[in-house]
Amino acid sequence: IHLFGVLLAILGNLVISISLNIQKYSHLQLAQQEHPRPYFKSVLWWGGVLLMAVGETGNFAAYGFAPITLIAPLGCVSVTGSAIISVTFLKDNLRASDLLGMTLAFAGTYLLVNFAPNITQAISARTVQYYFVGWQFLIYVIFEILIFCILLYFYKRKGMKHMVILLTLVALLASLTVISVKAVSGMITFSMTDKMQLTYPIFYIMFIIMIASCVFQVKFLNQATKLYNTTRVVPVNHIFFTISAIIAGIIFYQEFLGAAFLTVFIYLFGCFLSFLGVFLVTRNREKEHLQQSYIDFGNIPDTTLGRKAWRETNVGQNTTRFK
């Protein structure tokens, strides 16, 4: 059943990669038109949005079948998959660092799948309630809230908008997101296979936590992408999110309980390889090549149209200076 969850997560991330590249392609087509339409009037762009919704649904369902510590690190598949698709279909440049990064990411994924905790637990409402009031989680939440408030104070009152502060806020919220996503997905799965769980209040508490934490994550992540280059934000966010999710899975769902030291070590080594792979794939890439939703398209440096516009802009600026 873990393998089914892994397949759902991998397929979901691959579909997300395809959707992002479809959105990118639709923007490229619109930019080459003499009178480009708004992107939201493009059927192709909406097709990409629909595929993204399908991919995220696959990711959501995966948490109902496999541990958090197995599903969360598989986000590297989306980054590497997006790079492969953009090279194959959008004719982006293939660099040596891309090949090395993809190889390391795939090797890390293999180790993660094989050495992640092999525990099978039915996520019922009573199970979630038991974990929710456990002393481990209560201490963890108090500690997390304290760190979050301190960072939010520096962010709001002191105006400190360093990338690490913003992405740490995102990661702290992400830990609550993955806990609640697994709880909601697990209870839905349990309802379909055994007994109805959607009548318990804990289901709706977790659902509210899931939505609220996602909304605030997007807010801080958008702030980070506005202030910093996406080539820096994407790998750091992937690392912070994965570490936060793993810690949440260990503390709330006790997923590494009774695991052997060697198993834990190889699992962490697999995480390190996937982190390094994502860093190499995203290193020195333009914003348009990274996996994100292309709402604000801006310049297109890797197309003939983009280069032409860039030259015309710079020639105009140089002529103005000469005059």
PDB file of N, CA and C in Angstrom, residues 3 9 59 116 134 139 200:
ATOM      1  N   LEU A   3       3.629   1.487  -1.697  1.00  0.00           N
ATOM      2  CA  LEU A   3       4.029   1.633  -3.096  1.00  0.00           C
ATOM      3  C   LEU A   3       2.956   2.370  -3.894  1.00  0.00           C
ATOM      4  N   ALA A   9       2.178   9.839  -5.639  1.00  0.00           N
ATOM      5  CA  ALA A   9       2.975  11.057  -5.439  1.00  0.00           C
ATOM      6  C   ALA A   9       3.860  11.340  -6.646  1.00  0.00           C
ATOM      7  N   ASN A  59      -1.084  14.099  -5.137  1.00  0.00           N
ATOM      8  CA  ASN A  59      -0.232  14.291  -3.959  1.00  0.00           C
ATOM      9  C   ASN A  59      -1.039  14.188  -2.671  1.00  0.00           C
ATOM     10  N   ALA A 116      12.665   4.404   3.646  1.00  0.00           N
ATOM     11  CA  ALA A 116      11.710   5.162   4.457  1.00  0.00           C
ATOM     12  C   ALA A 116      11.060   4.216   5.455  1.00  0.00           C
ATOM     13  N   GLY A 134      -1.267  14.292  22.303  1.00  0.00           N
ATOM     14  CA  GLY A 134      -0.061  13.688  22.865  1.00  0.00           C
ATOM     15  C   GLY A 134       0.936  14.739  23.317  1.00  0.00           C
ATOM     16  N   ILE A 139       4.295  19.781  22.938  1.00  0.00           N
ATOM     17  CA  ILE A 139       5.584  20.458  23.115  1.00  0.00           C
ATOM     18  C   ILE A 139       6.082  21.003  21.780  1.00  0.00           C
ATOM     19  N   TYR A 200     -16.709  13.073  12.702  1.00  0.00           N
ATOM     20  CA  TYR A 200     -15.964  13.464  13.899  1.00  0.00           C
ATOM     21  C   TYR A 200     -15.489  14.917  13.775  1.00  0.00           C
TER      22      TYR A 200
END
